[in-house]
């Protein structure tokens, strides 16, 4: 049956639509042009760093800004193919991107998870109005798929965006942090779920980290024992 399906609907590249050998894959050209993050990275945000090191390193941005989370990882650089994949998932109803994206995220995230702990995956929330207009939360799609890869529990509504916030596009780092301050919280019915438990916050892209910081602070206020973050793509202009 699977062979018949592939004859009628052959697998297509997630990015360009060209023919590929397996479902949910990239063709050789798009794979070559996708900046997967590997090697030395910032331990706080996953940004790629030059050179090699036998100790934990941090990028200049994370040295300048205290991150409330413990560790963070990103699968792709937010550029070229990586950027198109994020935008397709976020605005283009491309739910099919979530599954391979979660595999890429699991590769870089698995090493920072604490062994023998009951980590809970929590997606960055959308405000209700934006959720209704978009019809889905791309971060929740990633969290669900990533939970399967990491064999962890996840909760789609562990965080709530209490007030609608304007788009952060074009805002400075200070404006982003100011806009999101106090806007995200843990609903009272979910506090017990997070208390004394490590949490992994999942999002599609990290720019300044303002959204992830607001989510982390909400989880820690609810009693989470530790918070780490995992994103599909990291803005890394000087990478």
Coordinates of C-alpha atoms in Angstrom, one line a residue:
X1 CA 0.0 0.0 0.0
X2 CA 2.8 2.4 0.9
X3 CA 4.5 1.7 -2.4
X4 CA 1.3 2.4 -4.3
X5 CA 0.9 5.7 -2.3
X6 CA 4.4 6.7 -3.3
X7 CA 3.7 6.0 -7.0
X8 CA 0.6 8.2 -6.9
X9 CA 2.1 10.8 -4.5
X10 CA 5.9 10.6 -4.7
X11 CA 7.8 12.1 -1.7
X12 CA 8.7 15.8 -2.2
X13 CA 11.4 18.0 -0.7
X14 CA 10.1 20.0 2.3
X15 CA 11.6 23.2 0.9
X16 CA 11.6 23.2 -2.9
X17 CA 9.1 20.5 -3.7
X18 CA 11.5 18.4 -5.8
X19 CA 11.4 14.6 -5.7
X20 CA 13.2 12.9 -2.8
X21 CA 13.6 9.3 -1.8
X22 CA 11.6 9.4 1.5
X23 CA 8.8 11.4 3.0
X24 CA 9.5 14.5 5.1
X25 CA 13.0 15.0 3.8
X26 CA 15.1 17.5 1.9
X27 CA 16.7 17.1 -1.5
X28 CA 20.5 17.1 -1.7
X29 CA 20.6 20.7 -2.8
X30 CA 18.4 22.0 0.0
X31 CA 20.2 19.9 2.5
X32 CA 23.5 21.4 1.4
X33 CA 22.0 24.9 1.8
X34 CA 20.5 24.3 5.2
X35 CA 22.7 25.5 8.0
X36 CA 22.4 22.7 10.6
X37 CA 24.0 23.7 13.9
X38 CA 26.8 21.4 15.1
X39 CA 30.2 21.6 16.7
X40 CA 30.9 24.3 19.3
X41 CA 27.8 26.2 20.4
X42 CA 26.8 28.7 23.1
X43 CA 25.6 26.6 26.0
X44 CA 22.8 29.1 26.8
X45 CA 21.2 29.7 23.4
X46 CA 22.7 27.1 21.0
X47 CA 24.2 29.7 18.7
X48 CA 27.1 28.3 16.7
X49 CA 30.6 29.5 17.8
X50 CA 33.8 29.4 15.9
X51 CA 36.7 27.1 16.8
X52 CA 36.8 24.3 19.3
X53 CA 36.8 24.1 23.1
X54 CA 36.8 21.5 25.8
X55 CA 34.8 23.6 28.2
X56 CA 31.4 25.3 28.2
X57 CA 31.3 28.4 26.1
X58 CA 28.8 31.3 25.7
X59 CA 28.2 33.8 23.0
X60 CA 28.7 37.5 23.5
X61 CA 25.0 38.1 23.7
X62 CA 24.5 35.5 26.5
X63 CA 27.5 36.9 28.4
X64 CA 25.8 40.3 28.3
X65 CA 22.3 39.2 29.2
X66 CA 21.6 36.9 32.1
X67 CA 19.5 34.0 30.8
X68 CA 17.0 32.6 33.4
X69 CA 17.1 29.2 31.8
X70 CA 19.9 26.7 32.4
X71 CA 20.8 25.6 28.9
X72 CA 19.5 26.0 25.4
X73 CA 19.9 24.4 22.0
X74 CA 18.9 25.2 18.4
X75 CA 18.8 22.9 15.4
X76 CA 19.2 25.4 12.5
X77 CA 20.5 28.8 11.8
X78 CA 17.6 31.1 10.9
X79 CA 18.7 31.9 7.3
X80 CA 18.0 30.7 3.8
X81 CA 16.4 27.2 3.9
X82 CA 16.1 27.3 7.7
X83 CA 14.2 30.6 7.5
X84 CA 11.8 29.3 4.8
X85 CA 11.1 26.2 6.8
X86 CA 10.3 28.2 10.0
X87 CA 8.0 30.6 8.1
X88 CA 6.3 27.7 6.3
X89 CA 5.6 26.1 9.6
X90 CA 4.6 29.3 11.3
X91 CA 2.5 31.0 8.6
X92 CA 2.0 28.5 5.8
X93 CA 0.0 25.7 7.4
X94 CA 3.0 23.4 6.8
X95 CA 2.3 21.0 9.6
X96 CA 4.4 18.4 7.7
X97 CA 7.5 20.3 8.7
X98 CA 7.1 19.6 12.4
X99 CA 8.0 15.9 12.3
X100 CA 11.4 16.3 10.6
X101 CA 12.1 19.5 12.5
X102 CA 11.6 17.6 15.8
X103 CA 14.1 15.0 14.7
X104 CA 16.7 17.7 14.1
X105 CA 15.8 19.4 17.4
X106 CA 16.1 16.0 19.3
X107 CA 19.6 15.5 17.9
X108 CA 20.9 18.7 19.6
X109 CA 18.6 18.7 22.6
X110 CA 18.9 15.1 23.9
X111 CA 22.4 15.7 25.4
X112 CA 21.2 18.5 27.7
X113 CA 18.3 16.5 29.2
X114 CA 19.0 15.2 32.7
X115 CA 19.0 11.4 32.7
X116 CA 16.4 9.7 34.8
X117 CA 14.3 12.8 35.2
X118 CA 10.7 13.3 34.2
X119 CA 11.2 16.3 31.9
X120 CA 8.0 18.1 30.7
X121 CA 7.9 19.7 27.3
X122 CA 6.1 23.0 27.2
X123 CA 5.4 25.1 24.0
X124 CA 5.6 28.9 23.9
X125 CA 1.9 30.0 24.0
X126 CA 0.0 32.1 21.6
X127 CA -2.6 34.6 22.8
X128 CA -6.1 33.2 22.2
X129 CA -7.0 35.7 19.4
X130 CA -3.8 34.9 17.5
X131 CA -4.3 31.2 18.0
X132 CA -7.8 31.5 16.6
X133 CA -6.7 33.5 13.6
X134 CA -3.8 31.1 12.8
X135 CA -5.8 28.0 13.8
X136 CA -2.8 26.3 15.3
X137 CA 0.3 27.0 17.5
X138 CA 3.4 26.0 15.6
X139 CA 5.4 25.7 18.9
X140 CA 2.8 23.1 20.1
X141 CA 3.2 21.1 16.9
X142 CA 7.0 21.1 17.5
X143 CA 6.6 20.2 21.2
X144 CA 4.3 17.3 20.5
X145 CA 6.6 15.9 17.8
X146 CA 9.7 16.4 19.9
X147 CA 8.1 14.7 22.9
X148 CA 7.8 11.6 20.8
X149 CA 11.4 11.8 19.8
X150 CA 12.6 12.3 23.4
X151 CA 10.1 10.0 25.0
X152 CA 8.9 12.8 27.3
X153 CA 5.5 14.1 28.4
X154 CA 4.3 17.4 27.0
X155 CA 1.5 19.8 27.9
X156 CA 0.0 22.2 25.3
X157 CA -1.5 24.6 27.7
X158 CA 1.0 24.7 30.6
X159 CA 1.7 28.4 29.7
X160 CA -0.8 31.1 29.0
X161 CA -0.2 34.5 27.3
X162 CA -2.4 36.6 29.5
X163 CA -2.5 39.7 27.2
X164 CA -2.2 40.0 23.5
X165 CA 1.2 41.5 22.5
X166 CA 2.0 43.4 19.3
X167 CA 4.3 41.7 16.8
X168 CA 7.9 41.8 18.0
X169 CA 9.3 42.2 14.4
X170 CA 11.4 45.2 14.1
X171 CA 11.5 45.9 17.9
X172 CA 14.8 46.4 19.7
X173 CA 16.1 43.9 22.3
X174 CA 14.9 46.3 25.1
X175 CA 11.5 46.8 23.5
X176 CA 11.0 43.0 23.2
X177 CA 11.8 42.3 26.8
X178 CA 9.7 45.2 28.0
X179 CA 6.7 44.1 25.8
X180 CA 6.7 40.6 27.2
X181 CA 7.4 41.4 30.9
X182 CA 4.7 39.7 33.0
X183 CA 2.6 38.7 30.0
X184 CA 3.1 34.9 30.3
X185 CA 2.0 32.8 33.3
X186 CA 1.2 29.3 34.3
X187 CA -2.5 28.7 34.9
X188 CA -3.3 27.6 38.4
X189 CA -4.7 24.3 37.2
X190 CA -1.2 23.5 35.7
X191 CA 1.0 24.5 38.7
X192 CA 1.0 21.0 40.2
X193 CA 2.2 19.6 36.8
X194 CA 5.3 21.8 36.8
X195 CA 6.2 21.8 40.5
X196 CA 9.6 20.2 41.3
X197 CA 9.9 19.1 37.7
X198 CA 12.5 19.9 35.0
X199 CA 10.8 21.7 32.0
X200 CA 11.9 22.1 28.4
X201 CA 10.4 25.1 26.7
X202 CA 9.9 24.6 22.9
X203 CA 9.7 27.3 20.3
X204 CA 10.2 27.8 16.5
X205 CA 12.8 30.5 16.5
X206 CA 14.9 32.5 19.0
X207 CA 15.9 36.1 18.3
X208 CA 16.7 38.0 21.5
X209 CA 15.3 35.4 23.9
X210 CA 12.7 37.7 25.4
X211 CA 9.8 35.3 24.8
X212 CA 11.8 32.4 26.2
X213 CA 12.9 34.4 29.2
X214 CA 9.2 35.3 30.0
X215 CA 8.2 31.7 29.7
X216 CA 11.1 30.5 31.8
X217 CA 10.4 33.0 34.6
X218 CA 6.7 31.8 34.6
X219 CA 7.8 28.1 34.9
X220 CA 10.3 28.9 37.7
X221 CA 7.6 30.9 39.6
X222 CA 5.3 27.9 39.3
X223 CA 8.0 25.7 41.0
X224 CA 9.8 24.1 38.1
X225 CA 13.1 22.6 39.3
X226 CA 15.0 23.7 36.2
X227 CA 14.2 25.1 32.8
X228 CA 16.0 24.5 29.5
X229 CA 15.0 25.6 26.0
X230 CA 15.0 24.1 22.6
X231 CA 14.2 25.9 19.3
X232 CA 14.1 24.9 15.7
X233 CA 16.2 27.9 14.6
X234 CA 18.4 30.5 16.1
X235 CA 19.0 34.0 14.6
X236 CA 22.7 34.1 14.3
X237 CA 23.7 37.1 12.2
X238 CA 27.4 36.8 12.7
X239 CA 27.5 33.0 12.4

